[in-house]
Each structure stands twice: as C-alpha cells, then as structure tokens.
PDB file of C-alpha atoms and ligand atoms in Angstrom:
ATOM      1  CA  MET A   1       1.582 161.025 291.839  1.00 72.00           C
ATOM      2  CA  SER A   2       4.623 159.165 289.862  1.00 85.00           C
ATOM      3  CA  ARG A   3       7.874 158.543 291.421  1.00 86.00           C
ATOM      4  CA  LEU A   4       9.549 160.933 289.529  1.00 88.00           C
ATOM      5  CA  TYR A   5       7.168 163.421 289.925  1.00 90.00           C
ATOM      6  CA  LEU A   6       7.519 163.430 293.835  1.00 89.00           C
ATOM      7  CA  LEU A   7      11.471 163.449 293.059  1.00 91.00           C
ATOM      8  CA  ILE A   8      11.440 166.596 290.975  1.00 94.00           C
ATOM      9  CA  GLU A   9       8.798 168.189 292.969  1.00 95.00           C
ATOM     10  CA  PRO A  10      11.283 170.985 294.689  1.00 96.00           C
ATOM     11  CA  TRP A  11      12.466 171.737 291.149  1.00 97.00           C
ATOM     12  CA  ILE A  12       8.990 172.168 289.638  1.00 96.00           C
ATOM     13  CA  TYR A  13       8.336 175.069 292.545  1.00 96.00           C
ATOM     14  CA  MET A  14      12.059 176.532 292.208  1.00 97.00           C
ATOM     15  CA  CYS A  15      11.443 176.884 288.522  1.00 97.00           C
ATOM     16  CA  MET A  16       7.849 178.441 289.238  1.00 96.00           C
ATOM     17  CA  ALA A  17       9.290 181.009 291.680  1.00 96.00           C
ATOM     18  CA  ILE A  18      12.050 181.671 289.262  1.00 97.00           C
ATOM     19  CA  THR A  19       9.285 182.907 286.599  1.00 97.00           C
ATOM     20  CA  HIS A  20       7.934 185.314 289.407  1.00 96.00           C
ATOM     21  CA  ILE A  21      11.294 187.227 289.545  1.00 96.00           C
ATOM     22  CA  PRO A  22      10.362 190.048 286.515  1.00 97.00           C
ATOM     23  CA  ALA A  23       7.000 190.450 288.151  1.00 94.00           C
ATOM     24  CA  THR A  24       8.528 191.375 291.893  1.00 94.00           C
ATOM     25  CA  ILE A  25      11.230 193.221 290.070  1.00 96.00           C
ATOM     26  CA  ARG A  26       8.485 195.188 288.204  1.00 95.00           C
ATOM     27  CA  VAL A  27       5.978 195.359 291.539  1.00 92.00           C
ATOM     28  CA  LEU A  28       9.279 196.663 293.748  1.00 93.00           C
ATOM     29  CA  VAL A  29      10.419 199.490 290.949  1.00 96.00           C
ATOM     30  CA  VAL A  30       7.007 200.720 290.342  1.00 95.00           C
ATOM     31  CA  ALA A  31       6.493 200.848 294.172  1.00 92.00           C
ATOM     32  CA  LYS A  32       9.937 202.731 294.229  1.00 95.00           C
ATOM     33  CA  ASP A  33      10.936 200.234 297.001  1.00 93.00           C
ATOM     34  CA  TYR A  34      14.852 200.167 295.936  1.00 95.00           C
ATOM     35  CA  GLY A  35      15.340 199.285 299.613  1.00 94.00           C
ATOM     36  CA  THR A  36      13.678 195.726 298.931  1.00 92.00           C
ATOM     37  CA  LEU A  37      14.930 195.876 295.336  1.00 95.00           C
ATOM     38  CA  PHE A  38      18.580 195.686 296.327  1.00 95.00           C
ATOM     39  CA  SER A  39      18.431 193.977 299.814  1.00 95.00           C
ATOM     40  CA  PRO A  40      19.076 190.175 298.959  1.00 93.00           C
ATOM     41  CA  SER A  41      16.835 189.233 302.097  1.00 90.00           C
ATOM     42  CA  GLY A  42      14.213 191.504 301.196  1.00 90.00           C
ATOM     43  CA  PHE A  43      13.878 190.876 297.509  1.00 93.00           C
ATOM     44  CA  ARG A  44      13.725 186.674 298.777  1.00 92.00           C
ATOM     45  CA  GLU A  45      10.789 187.485 300.717  1.00 88.00           C
ATOM     46  CA  ALA A  46       9.228 189.988 298.151  1.00 89.00           C
ATOM     47  CA  LEU A  47       9.830 187.016 295.749  1.00 92.00           C
ATOM     48  CA  PHE A  48       8.111 184.400 297.817  1.00 91.00           C
ATOM     49  CA  GLY A  49       5.115 186.581 298.655  1.00 87.00           C
ATOM     50  CA  THR A  50       4.280 187.091 294.946  1.00 89.00           C
ATOM     51  CA  PHE A  51       5.003 183.097 294.097  1.00 91.00           C
ATOM     52  CA  TRP A  52       3.101 182.442 297.510  1.00 89.00           C
ATOM     53  CA  ALA A  53       0.073 184.341 295.564  1.00 87.00           C
ATOM     54  CA  THR A  54       0.250 182.024 292.472  1.00 89.00           C
ATOM     55  CA  ILE A  55       1.000 178.812 294.347  1.00 91.00           C
ATOM     56  CA  GLY A  56      -0.899 179.062 297.434  1.00 90.00           C
ATOM     57  CA  PRO A  57      -4.340 178.829 296.088  1.00 92.00           C
ATOM     58  CA  GLN A  58      -2.991 175.694 294.154  1.00 93.00           C
ATOM     59  CA  LEU A  59      -1.711 174.374 297.517  1.00 93.00           C
ATOM     60  CA  LYS A  60      -5.254 174.992 299.042  1.00 95.00           C
ATOM     61  CA  ALA A  61      -7.286 173.214 296.711  1.00 95.00           C
ATOM     62  CA  ILE A  62      -5.223 170.013 296.988  1.00 93.00           C
ATOM     63  CA  ASN A  63      -4.925 170.411 300.616  1.00 95.00           C
ATOM     64  CA  GLU A  64      -8.445 171.655 301.749  1.00 95.00           C
ATOM     65  CA  GLU A  65      -9.951 168.335 302.440  1.00 95.00           C
ATOM     66  CA  ARG A  66      -6.820 167.507 304.905  1.00 96.00           C
ATOM     67  CA  VAL A  67      -6.802 170.815 306.724  1.00 96.00           C
ATOM     68  CA  VAL A  68     -10.832 170.943 306.964  1.00 95.00           C
ATOM     69  CA  ALA A  69     -10.738 167.099 308.412  1.00 95.00           C
ATOM     70  CA  LEU A  70      -7.933 168.633 310.818  1.00 96.00           C
ATOM     71  CA  LEU A  71      -9.894 171.342 312.380  1.00 95.00           C
ATOM     72  CA  GLU A  72     -12.902 169.757 312.652  1.00 93.00           C
ATOM     73  CA  GLY A  73     -11.088 166.609 314.500  1.00 94.00           C
ATOM     74  CA  ARG A  74     -11.393 163.848 311.824  1.00 95.00           C
ATOM     75  CA  ILE A  75      -7.920 163.356 311.529  1.00 96.00           C
ATOM     76  CA  LYS A  76      -6.384 160.118 313.351  1.00 96.00           C
ATOM     77  CA  ASP A  77      -3.079 158.518 312.593  1.00 96.00           C
ATOM     78  CA  GLY A  78      -2.541 160.795 309.413  1.00 96.00           C
ATOM     79  CA  HIS A  79      -6.247 159.267 308.136  1.00 96.00           C
ATOM     80  CA  ILE A  80      -9.359 161.366 307.363  1.00 96.00           C
ATOM     81  CA  HIS A  81     -12.347 159.724 309.158  1.00 95.00           C
ATOM     82  CA  ASP A  82     -15.863 160.577 308.511  1.00 93.00           C
ATOM     83  CA  LYS A  83     -16.937 161.158 312.328  1.00 91.00           C
ATOM     84  CA  VAL A  84     -14.929 163.189 314.975  1.00 92.00           C
ATOM     85  CA  VAL A  85     -12.337 161.297 316.421  1.00 93.00           C
ATOM     86  CA  SER A  86     -10.379 163.788 318.464  1.00 92.00           C
ATOM     87  CA  ALA A  87     -10.568 167.658 319.384  1.00 92.00           C
ATOM     88  CA  SER A  88     -12.036 170.067 316.885  1.00 92.00           C
ATOM     89  CA  ILE A  89     -11.138 173.644 316.771  1.00 94.00           C
ATOM     90  CA  HIS A  90     -12.589 175.720 319.395  1.00 93.00           C
ATOM     91  CA  GLY A  91     -11.990 178.686 321.800  1.00 95.00           C
ATOM     92  CA  THR A  92      -9.346 181.639 321.771  1.00 96.00           C
ATOM     93  CA  VAL A  93      -7.257 180.491 318.745  1.00 97.00           C
ATOM     94  CA  LEU A  94      -3.780 181.718 317.353  1.00 98.00           C
ATOM     95  CA  GLU A  95      -3.245 180.867 313.825  1.00 98.00           C
ATOM     96  CA  VAL A  96       0.559 181.207 312.946  1.00 97.00           C
ATOM     97  CA  GLY A  97       1.780 182.838 309.860  1.00 95.00           C
ATOM     98  CA  ALA A  98      -1.694 182.920 308.566  1.00 95.00           C
ATOM     99  CA  GLY A  99      -0.152 184.787 304.954  1.00 92.00           C
ATOM    100  CA  SER A 100      -2.912 186.094 303.227  1.00 90.00           C
ATOM    101  CA  GLY A 101      -5.792 184.409 304.747  1.00 94.00           C
ATOM    102  CA  MET A 102      -5.872 181.443 302.392  1.00 94.00           C
ATOM    103  CA  TRP A 103      -7.767 179.443 305.692  1.00 95.00           C
ATOM    104  CA  ALA A 104      -9.611 182.343 306.782  1.00 95.00           C
ATOM    105  CA  ASP A 105     -13.027 180.894 304.757  1.00 93.00           C
ATOM    106  CA  VAL A 106     -12.337 177.512 306.777  1.00 93.00           C
ATOM    107  CA  LEU A 107     -11.713 178.879 309.948  1.00 94.00           C
ATOM    108  CA  ALA A 108     -15.270 180.747 309.165  1.00 91.00           C
ATOM    109  CA  ARG A 109     -16.968 177.323 308.408  1.00 87.00           C
ATOM    110  CA  CYS A 110     -15.328 175.845 311.451  1.00 84.00           C
ATOM    111  CA  SER A 111     -16.026 179.026 313.763  1.00 78.00           C
ATOM    112  CA  GLY A 112     -19.458 177.611 315.132  1.00 74.00           C
ATOM    113  CA  GLY A 113     -17.958 174.489 316.274  1.00 61.00           C
ATOM    114  CA  VAL A 114     -18.338 170.836 314.838  1.00 60.00           C
ATOM    115  CA  ASP A 115     -20.883 168.237 316.525  1.00 63.00           C
ATOM    116  CA  ALA A 116     -20.080 164.726 317.472  1.00 60.00           C
ATOM    117  CA  ALA A 117     -21.520 163.512 313.988  1.00 63.00           C
ATOM    118  CA  GLY A 118     -18.739 165.902 312.230  1.00 59.00           C
ATOM    119  CA  SER A 119     -21.276 168.249 311.115  1.00 63.00           C
ATOM    120  CA  LEU A 120     -20.366 171.974 311.124  1.00 62.00           C
ATOM    121  CA  ARG A 121     -22.740 173.951 313.758  1.00 62.00           C
ATOM    122  CA  SER A 122     -23.897 177.649 312.465  1.00 56.00           C
ATOM    123  CA  ARG A 123     -21.835 180.262 314.372  1.00 52.00           C
ATOM    124  CA  LYS A 124     -25.390 182.230 314.952  1.00 51.00           C
ATOM    125  CA  ASN A 125     -26.565 179.199 317.335  1.00 46.00           C
ATOM    126  CA  ALA A 126     -23.060 177.787 318.509  1.00 46.00           C
ATOM    127  CA  SER A 127     -22.318 177.422 322.328  1.00 49.00           C
ATOM    128  CA  SER A 128     -18.946 176.098 321.411  1.00 61.00           C
ATOM    129  CA  GLY A 129     -16.977 176.788 318.898  1.00 85.00           C
ATOM    130  CA  ILE A 130     -14.042 179.794 318.083  1.00 92.00           C
ATOM    131  CA  SER A 131     -14.509 182.933 320.538  1.00 92.00           C
ATOM    132  CA  LYS A 132     -11.340 184.813 319.093  1.00 95.00           C
ATOM    133  CA  ILE A 133      -8.460 184.195 316.235  1.00 96.00           C
ATOM    134  CA  TYR A 134      -5.208 185.808 316.693  1.00 97.00           C
ATOM    135  CA  GLY A 135      -3.696 185.807 313.130  1.00 97.00           C
ATOM    136  CA  VAL A 136       0.119 186.219 313.474  1.00 97.00           C
ATOM    137  CA  GLU A 137       1.410 187.482 310.152  1.00 94.00           C
ATOM    138  CA  PRO A 138       4.758 189.549 309.876  1.00 91.00           C
ATOM    139  CA  ASN A 139       4.795 190.008 306.495  1.00 86.00           C
ATOM    140  CA  PRO A 140       3.239 193.553 305.612  1.00 82.00           C
ATOM    141  CA  ILE A 141       1.608 192.961 302.384  1.00 80.00           C
ATOM    142  CA  SER A 142       0.304 189.721 303.427  1.00 86.00           C
ATOM    143  CA  ALA A 143      -1.018 191.025 306.791  1.00 90.00           C
ATOM    144  CA  LYS A 144      -2.782 193.479 304.695  1.00 90.00           C
ATOM    145  CA  ALA A 145      -4.139 190.967 302.631  1.00 90.00           C
ATOM    146  CA  LEU A 146      -4.986 189.034 305.500  1.00 94.00           C
ATOM    147  CA  GLN A 147      -7.429 191.923 306.942  1.00 95.00           C
ATOM    148  CA  LYS A 148      -9.177 191.765 303.493  1.00 95.00           C
ATOM    149  CA  ARG A 149      -9.600 188.347 303.441  1.00 94.00           C
ATOM    150  CA  VAL A 150     -11.082 188.504 307.013  1.00 95.00           C
ATOM    151  CA  ASN A 151     -13.336 190.776 306.205  1.00 95.00           C
ATOM    152  CA  GLU A 152     -14.594 189.275 303.043  1.00 94.00           C
ATOM    153  CA  VAL A 153     -15.656 185.903 305.087  1.00 92.00           C
ATOM    154  CA  GLY A 154     -17.491 188.043 307.849  1.00 91.00           C
ATOM    155  CA  LEU A 155     -15.082 187.026 310.627  1.00 92.00           C
ATOM    156  CA  GLN A 156     -14.028 190.804 311.904  1.00 92.00           C
ATOM    157  CA  ASP A 157     -15.742 190.999 314.852  1.00 93.00           C
ATOM    158  CA  VAL A 158     -13.754 187.616 315.934  1.00 94.00           C
ATOM    159  CA  TYR A 159     -10.380 187.562 313.944  1.00 96.00           C
ATOM    160  CA  GLN A 160      -7.536 190.178 315.069  1.00 96.00           C
ATOM    161  CA  VAL A 161      -4.557 190.074 312.576  1.00 96.00           C
ATOM    162  CA  VAL A 162      -1.517 190.574 314.377  1.00 96.00           C
ATOM    163  CA  PRO A 163       1.412 192.109 312.207  1.00 95.00           C
ATOM    164  CA  VAL A 164       4.411 190.972 314.067  1.00 95.00           C
ATOM    165  CA  GLY A 165       6.434 187.870 313.855  1.00 94.00           C
ATOM    166  CA  ILE A 166       5.347 185.201 316.408  1.00 94.00           C
ATOM    167  CA  GLU A 167       8.653 185.835 318.590  1.00 93.00           C
ATOM    168  CA  TYR A 168       6.917 189.403 319.408  1.00 94.00           C
ATOM    169  CA  VAL A 169       3.285 187.989 320.060  1.00 93.00           C
ATOM    170  CA  ASP A 170       4.075 188.271 323.862  1.00 88.00           C
ATOM    171  CA  ASP A 171       5.746 191.901 323.109  1.00 88.00           C
ATOM    172  CA  PRO A 172       3.410 194.814 323.756  1.00 89.00           C
ATOM    173  CA  THR A 173       5.787 197.293 322.453  1.00 92.00           C
ATOM    174  CA  ALA A 174       6.149 195.325 319.099  1.00 92.00           C
ATOM    175  CA  TRP A 175       2.169 195.338 318.577  1.00 92.00           C
ATOM    176  CA  ASN A 176      -0.710 196.678 319.816  1.00 89.00           C
ATOM    177  CA  GLY A 177      -1.275 194.145 322.358  1.00 89.00           C
ATOM    178  CA  LYS A 178      -0.151 191.200 324.127  1.00 89.00           C
ATOM    179  CA  ILE A 179      -0.963 187.319 324.199  1.00 94.00           C
ATOM    180  CA  GLU A 180      -0.424 186.268 327.370  1.00 93.00           C
ATOM    181  CA  PRO A 181       0.836 182.638 328.591  1.00 95.00           C
ATOM    182  CA  GLY A 182      -1.405 180.144 329.046  1.00 97.00           C
ATOM    183  CA  SER A 183      -4.448 181.956 327.145  1.00 96.00           C
ATOM    184  CA  ILE A 184      -4.674 180.160 323.893  1.00 97.00           C
ATOM    185  CA  ASP A 185      -7.054 176.838 323.569  1.00 97.00           C
ATOM    186  CA  CYS A 186      -5.894 176.109 319.871  1.00 97.00           C
ATOM    187  CA  ILE A 187      -2.825 176.603 318.064  1.00 98.00           C
ATOM    188  CA  VAL A 188      -2.990 176.440 314.163  1.00 97.00           C
ATOM    189  CA  GLY A 189      -0.059 175.688 312.078  1.00 97.00           C
ATOM    190  CA  ILE A 190      -0.401 175.172 308.523  1.00 97.00           C
ATOM    191  CA  LEU A 191       2.640 174.921 306.045  1.00 95.00           C
ATOM    192  CA  CYS A 192       4.381 178.220 308.215  1.00 95.00           C
ATOM    193  CA  MET A 193       6.875 176.159 310.826  1.00 96.00           C
ATOM    194  CA  CYS A 194       9.175 175.519 307.753  1.00 95.00           C
ATOM    195  CA  SER A 195       9.535 179.407 307.835  1.00 93.00           C
ATOM    196  CA  ILE A 196       9.440 180.871 310.990  1.00 94.00           C
ATOM    197  CA  PRO A 197      13.204 181.738 312.656  1.00 93.00           C
ATOM    198  CA  GLU A 198      14.857 179.969 315.369  1.00 95.00           C
ATOM    199  CA  PRO A 199      11.876 176.937 315.218  1.00 95.00           C
ATOM    200  CA  GLU A 200      13.150 175.449 318.810  1.00 96.00           C
ATOM    201  CA  LYS A 201      13.032 179.045 320.748  1.00 96.00           C
ATOM    202  CA  ASN A 202       9.620 180.016 319.383  1.00 97.00           C
ATOM    203  CA  ILE A 203       7.901 176.513 318.968  1.00 97.00           C
ATOM    204  CA  GLN A 204       9.183 176.792 322.845  1.00 97.00           C
ATOM    205  CA  LEU A 205       7.163 180.268 323.135  1.00 96.00           C
ATOM    206  CA  LEU A 206       4.068 179.022 321.602  1.00 97.00           C
ATOM    207  CA  TYR A 207       4.092 176.013 323.871  1.00 97.00           C
ATOM    208  CA  LYS A 208       4.012 178.459 326.731  1.00 97.00           C
ATOM    209  CA  LEU A 209       0.843 180.406 325.211  1.00 97.00           C
ATOM    210  CA  LEU A 210      -1.315 177.523 325.184  1.00 98.00           C
ATOM    211  CA  LYS A 211      -3.488 176.481 328.020  1.00 97.00           C
ATOM    212  CA  PRO A 212      -3.107 173.257 329.703  1.00 97.00           C
ATOM    213  CA  GLY A 213      -5.333 170.968 327.805  1.00 97.00           C
ATOM    214  CA  GLY A 214      -5.106 173.104 324.607  1.00 97.00           C
ATOM    215  CA  HIS A 215      -4.467 171.819 321.069  1.00 98.00           C
ATOM    216  CA  TRP A 216      -1.944 172.490 318.730  1.00 98.00           C
ATOM    217  CA  PHE A 217      -3.081 171.575 314.721  1.00 98.00           C
ATOM    218  CA  VAL A 218      -0.316 170.641 312.730  1.00 98.00           C
ATOM    219  CA  TYR A 219      -0.066 170.257 308.739  1.00 97.00           C
ATOM    220  CA  GLU A 220       3.674 170.628 308.068  1.00 97.00           C
ATOM    221  CA  HIS A 221       6.159 169.423 305.355  1.00 97.00           C
ATOM    222  CA  VAL A 222       9.416 168.140 307.210  1.00 97.00           C
ATOM    223  CA  LYS A 223      12.750 166.897 307.025  1.00 96.00           C
ATOM    224  CA  ILE A 224      12.684 163.400 305.235  1.00 93.00           C
ATOM    225  CA  SER A 225      12.690 160.568 307.777  1.00 87.00           C
ATOM    226  CA  HIS A 226      11.769 157.696 305.509  1.00 81.00           C
ATOM    227  CA  GLY A 227      14.306 156.184 302.793  1.00 78.00           C
ATOM    228  CA  GLY A 228      18.156 155.814 302.838  1.00 86.00           C
ATOM    229  CA  PRO A 229      20.851 158.335 303.380  1.00 91.00           C
ATOM    230  CA  LEU A 230      20.950 158.938 299.748  1.00 92.00           C
ATOM    231  CA  MET A 231      17.008 160.380 299.771  1.00 93.00           C
ATOM    232  CA  ARG A 232      18.214 162.566 302.617  1.00 94.00           C
ATOM    233  CA  PHE A 233      21.342 163.965 301.063  1.00 95.00           C
ATOM    234  CA  TYR A 234      18.953 164.503 297.804  1.00 96.00           C
ATOM    235  CA  GLN A 235      16.541 166.527 300.110  1.00 97.00           C
ATOM    236  CA  TRP A 236      19.251 168.702 302.008  1.00 97.00           C
ATOM    237  CA  PHE A 237      21.292 169.384 298.065  1.00 97.00           C
ATOM    238  CA  CYS A 238      17.650 170.311 297.080  1.00 97.00           C
ATOM    239  CA  ASN A 239      17.480 172.697 300.309  1.00 97.00           C
ATOM    240  CA  ILE A 240      20.502 174.686 298.808  1.00 97.00           C
ATOM    241  CA  PRO A 241      18.690 176.506 295.995  1.00 96.00           C
ATOM    242  CA  TRP A 242      15.068 176.018 297.337  1.00 97.00           C
ATOM    243  CA  SER A 243      16.620 178.493 300.564  1.00 93.00           C
ATOM    244  CA  PHE A 244      17.659 181.355 297.906  1.00 93.00           C
ATOM    245  CA  LEU A 245      13.892 181.269 296.013  1.00 94.00           C
ATOM    246  CA  MET A 246      11.476 180.434 298.541  1.00 94.00           C
ATOM    247  CA  GLY A 247      11.947 183.071 301.275  1.00 90.00           C
ATOM    248  CA  SER A 248      12.599 181.870 304.800  1.00 90.00           C
ATOM    249  CA  CYS A 249      11.291 178.704 303.946  1.00 94.00           C
ATOM    250  CA  SER A 250      13.731 175.273 304.752  1.00 96.00           C
ATOM    251  CA  LEU A 251      12.925 171.411 303.352  1.00 97.00           C
ATOM    252  CA  CYS A 252      14.536 170.119 306.363  1.00 95.00           C
ATOM    253  CA  ARG A 253      12.838 171.035 309.218  1.00 96.00           C
ATOM    254  CA  GLU A 254      12.401 168.608 311.777  1.00 96.00           C
ATOM    255  CA  THR A 255       9.321 170.326 313.009  1.00 97.00           C
ATOM    256  CA  GLY A 256       7.369 167.038 314.477  1.00 96.00           C
ATOM    257  CA  GLU A 257      10.659 166.104 316.261  1.00 96.00           C
ATOM    258  CA  THR A 258      10.891 169.788 317.853  1.00 97.00           C
ATOM    259  CA  LEU A 259       7.371 169.587 318.601  1.00 98.00           C
ATOM    260  CA  ARG A 260       7.355 166.440 320.517  1.00 97.00           C
ATOM    261  CA  ALA A 261      10.459 167.264 322.630  1.00 97.00           C
ATOM    262  CA  THR A 262       9.686 171.150 323.399  1.00 97.00           C
ATOM    263  CA  GLY A 263       7.501 170.404 326.240  1.00 95.00           C
ATOM    264  CA  VAL A 264       5.063 167.592 328.340  1.00 97.00           C
ATOM    265  CA  TRP A 265       1.813 166.731 325.991  1.00 98.00           C
ATOM    266  CA  GLN A 266      -0.970 164.770 327.392  1.00 98.00           C
ATOM    267  CA  GLU A 267      -1.362 163.251 323.925  1.00 97.00           C
ATOM    268  CA  ILE A 268       0.635 163.479 320.664  1.00 98.00           C
ATOM    269  CA  ASP A 269      -1.192 162.609 317.457  1.00 97.00           C
ATOM    270  CA  LEU A 270       1.087 163.222 314.662  1.00 97.00           C
ATOM    271  CA  ALA A 271       1.740 161.328 311.430  1.00 96.00           C
ATOM    272  CA  PRO A 272       2.299 161.556 307.855  1.00 95.00           C
ATOM    273  CA  PRO A 273      -1.126 161.893 305.430  1.00 94.00           C
ATOM    274  CA  ASP A 274      -1.509 159.176 303.114  1.00 83.00           C
ATOM    275  CA  GLN A 275       1.966 159.271 301.033  1.00 83.00           C
ATOM    276  CA  THR A 276       3.984 156.799 298.953  1.00 84.00           C
ATOM    277  CA  GLY A 277       7.189 156.923 300.946  1.00 82.00           C
ATOM    278  CA  HIS A 278       8.896 158.593 297.854  1.00 86.00           C
ATOM    279  CA  GLU A 279       8.167 162.247 298.959  1.00 91.00           C
ATOM    280  CA  ILE A 280      11.273 164.265 298.712  1.00 95.00           C
ATOM    281  CA  ILE A 281       8.485 167.016 300.245  1.00 95.00           C
ATOM    282  CA  PRO A 282       7.117 164.822 302.906  1.00 96.00           C
ATOM    283  CA  HIS A 283       4.570 166.392 305.277  1.00 96.00           C
ATOM    284  CA  ILE A 284       2.814 165.503 309.354  1.00 97.00           C
ATOM    285  CA  ILE A 285      -0.423 166.024 310.135  1.00 97.00           C
ATOM    286  CA  GLY A 286      -2.322 165.795 313.459  1.00 97.00           C
ATOM    287  CA  THR A 287      -2.680 167.409 316.991  1.00 98.00           C
ATOM    288  CA  LEU A 288      -0.852 167.672 320.148  1.00 98.00           C
ATOM    289  CA  LYS A 289      -2.539 168.157 323.539  1.00 98.00           C
ATOM    290  CA  LYS A 290      -0.561 170.094 326.230  1.00 98.00           C
TER     291      LYS A 290
HETATM  292  C1  SAM B   1       4.391 179.253 303.514  1.00 76.64           C
HETATM  293  S1  SAM B   1       3.520 180.723 303.969  1.00 76.64           S
HETATM  294  C2  SAM B   1       2.212 179.927 304.490  1.00 76.64           C
HETATM  295  C3  SAM B   1       1.070 180.878 304.751  1.00 76.64           C
HETATM  296  C4  SAM B   1      -0.409 180.202 305.056  1.00 76.64           C
HETATM  297  N1  SAM B   1      -0.261 179.207 306.288  1.00 76.64           N
HETATM  298  C5  SAM B   1      -0.801 179.605 303.957  1.00 76.64           C
HETATM  299  O1  SAM B   1      -1.036 178.155 304.238  1.00 76.64           O
HETATM  300  O2  SAM B   1      -1.241 179.857 303.015  1.00 76.64           O
HETATM  301  C6  SAM B   1       4.500 181.068 305.559  1.00 76.64           C
HETATM  302  C7  SAM B   1       4.349 181.961 306.617  1.00 76.64           C
HETATM  303  O3  SAM B   1       4.896 182.373 307.337  1.00 76.64           O
HETATM  304  C8  SAM B   1       4.906 183.558 307.670  1.00 76.64           C
HETATM  305  N2  SAM B   1       6.227 183.989 308.637  1.00 76.64           N
HETATM  306  C9  SAM B   1       7.269 183.847 308.643  1.00 76.64           C
HETATM  307  N3  SAM B   1       8.188 184.138 309.571  1.00 76.64           N
HETATM  308  C10 SAM B   1       7.028 184.222 310.391  1.00 76.64           C
HETATM  309  C11 SAM B   1       7.358 184.779 311.865  1.00 76.64           C
HETATM  310  N4  SAM B   1       8.375 185.143 312.463  1.00 76.64           N
HETATM  311  N5  SAM B   1       6.255 184.592 312.567  1.00 76.64           N
HETATM  312  C12 SAM B   1       4.960 183.880 312.174  1.00 76.64           C
HETATM  313  N6  SAM B   1       4.646 183.814 310.699  1.00 76.64           N
HETATM  314  C13 SAM B   1       5.730 184.069 310.140  1.00 76.64           C
HETATM  315  C14 SAM B   1       5.295 184.164 306.257  1.00 76.64           C
HETATM  316  O4  SAM B   1       4.900 185.365 306.093  1.00 76.64           O
HETATM  317  C15 SAM B   1       4.166 183.301 305.433  1.00 76.64           C
HETATM  318  O5  SAM B   1       3.075 183.934 305.298  1.00 76.64           O
END
C-alpha cells in the first residue's frame, strides 16, 4: 500500500461511515426507534453497526489469512508460518466482541483442532479442538445476527451467544449464565479491544477468566509506537472525528502494553504483522500464555 494511502486511511473509513448516516436514520425511523435516533451515543452505535455491515466483510477478506494462521498456531513474531509454531485454538473459548459472527466460519473450520503439520482435523474425528465457545456481544442487533451466523455454520451445539458486554460475563443477574474465573482455555480478540469500555479493568477481568496455561489470541489495531511525535500527534488528531463516527472504537488504545501489564504471563509473542512502519492504523498480532 502506498504511503499516501496509509496516511489518509482513517479519513477513508470516516468518509465511508458518513455515507451510512442516511441508511442508519432510515432504519431507525422505519423501526420507530426515536430514542436511539435522538440519543448521540445510541445513534453513534447504530451508525457503527450499519457501517460495519459494509466494511466488516471487506476487512475480513483482507485479514483472513492472518487470523486463520493465528488461530491455527502458525504466527510467530508477527510472521505467518506454514507449520504450527505455537498453540492453536482449543478447549473452552471466549470470543470477545464477536460482532455479527464474521469469524464464526473460521472458528467452525478450526473447531476440530490442528495437527502438527498445520492441517485442520475434522470435528467429527477430533480428540482435541474446541469444546465450547462463548461469543460475547452486547449490541442486540449484532448478537441476533451472530446467533443466525452460528446456526448457518453449524456451530450451534458448541457456540453460546452471550448478549452482554464483557464487563458482565461473570454476573449471573445480567444474562442467563456465568463464566467462572479460571475456566477459559483460549480468549480470542479480533479487532475489539479498541471498542470495549475501561480497557485496563476489563482486560484484567478477562485475564482472571483464563486458566493458568491458557492462551489469549490477539489481532488488534493500536496506538502508534513507531515514527516521531508528528505521527503520534496526527493519529491523536484523527481520533477526534473517529470517536464520533466509529462507535466506541478508539485509534489510540495501547492494547499491547495493557495486555502485557495485566498480570503474569509465561510467554508473550506480540508483534506487528508485516507492516511498512507508516501505518496510522497499525496492528499487533500474536498470543500470550498465562
Ligand atoms: C470493530 S467490531 C469487531 C467485531 C468482530 N470481532 C469482527 O472482527 O467482525 C467491535 C465489536 O466489539 C463490540 N463491543 C463493544 N463494547 C463491548 C463490550 N463492552 N464487550 C464486548 N464487546 C463489545 C461491539 O459491539 C462490536 O461488535
């Protein structure tokens, strides 16, 4: 990608979001949801939902190779390998901010486990693999779409939609269940830590849910750590209109640092995926082992 494109990338997404304003208003008027229409925070979330329905599949197509490699244990130091080089997704899984189920088909493909050569096992014959998935998604429209997607990909016997924010997953009064501390083998966070409230507090909560030896699979966009102060200022400046147009998403989250600092990890492998160093929306990818 050209340097100019990387520089204006946030503005391209924001212009796309603006073009979704009329459709968002139309949907809310048709639904007679005037409360959301006239609530700045409600409208912001509804706009992001409409926008994500367009941009989500495009981002999935761009990022699928990386995310599949991550979940299959084929990422090390930000690079994709042909063979398994770290843990692959298994056991009881918590997918944070699952959205409308963009990654449900990938989870279904990985659910039988991965052998040492990096080949996926069929779920029917698998002795390892995924036994349960909690998909945490507070947006009611997305949670409904998530359930539909789970059924479409045939994961309904394994995947439970948890229709609350992660801050409530251990609260049985908030939803029909409770996730116990130390009960999760793998946490999956794909482009979601930028959107959750109180990241330090909620990442700490998620850390407590992980079993000792459990893995956190990370693919997130983060605050710029490369370049000089001008680049950091420019990202901060872009984040001002971004925060009005992109739901609760922030461009300037230090998710990598927050994850590292949240507790004791046996292993940390977090690095930028192959990037040019000129990104205003830089990413990190990898795993942490508790
Ligand atoms: C950028 S979207 C990514 C969705 C999905 N991971 C994907 O890649 O398509 C961020 C998601 O985080 C969700 N989210 C916002 N606040 C949250 C919270 N408190 N707990 C869990 N998820 C949250 C949003 O509703 C949204 O679906």
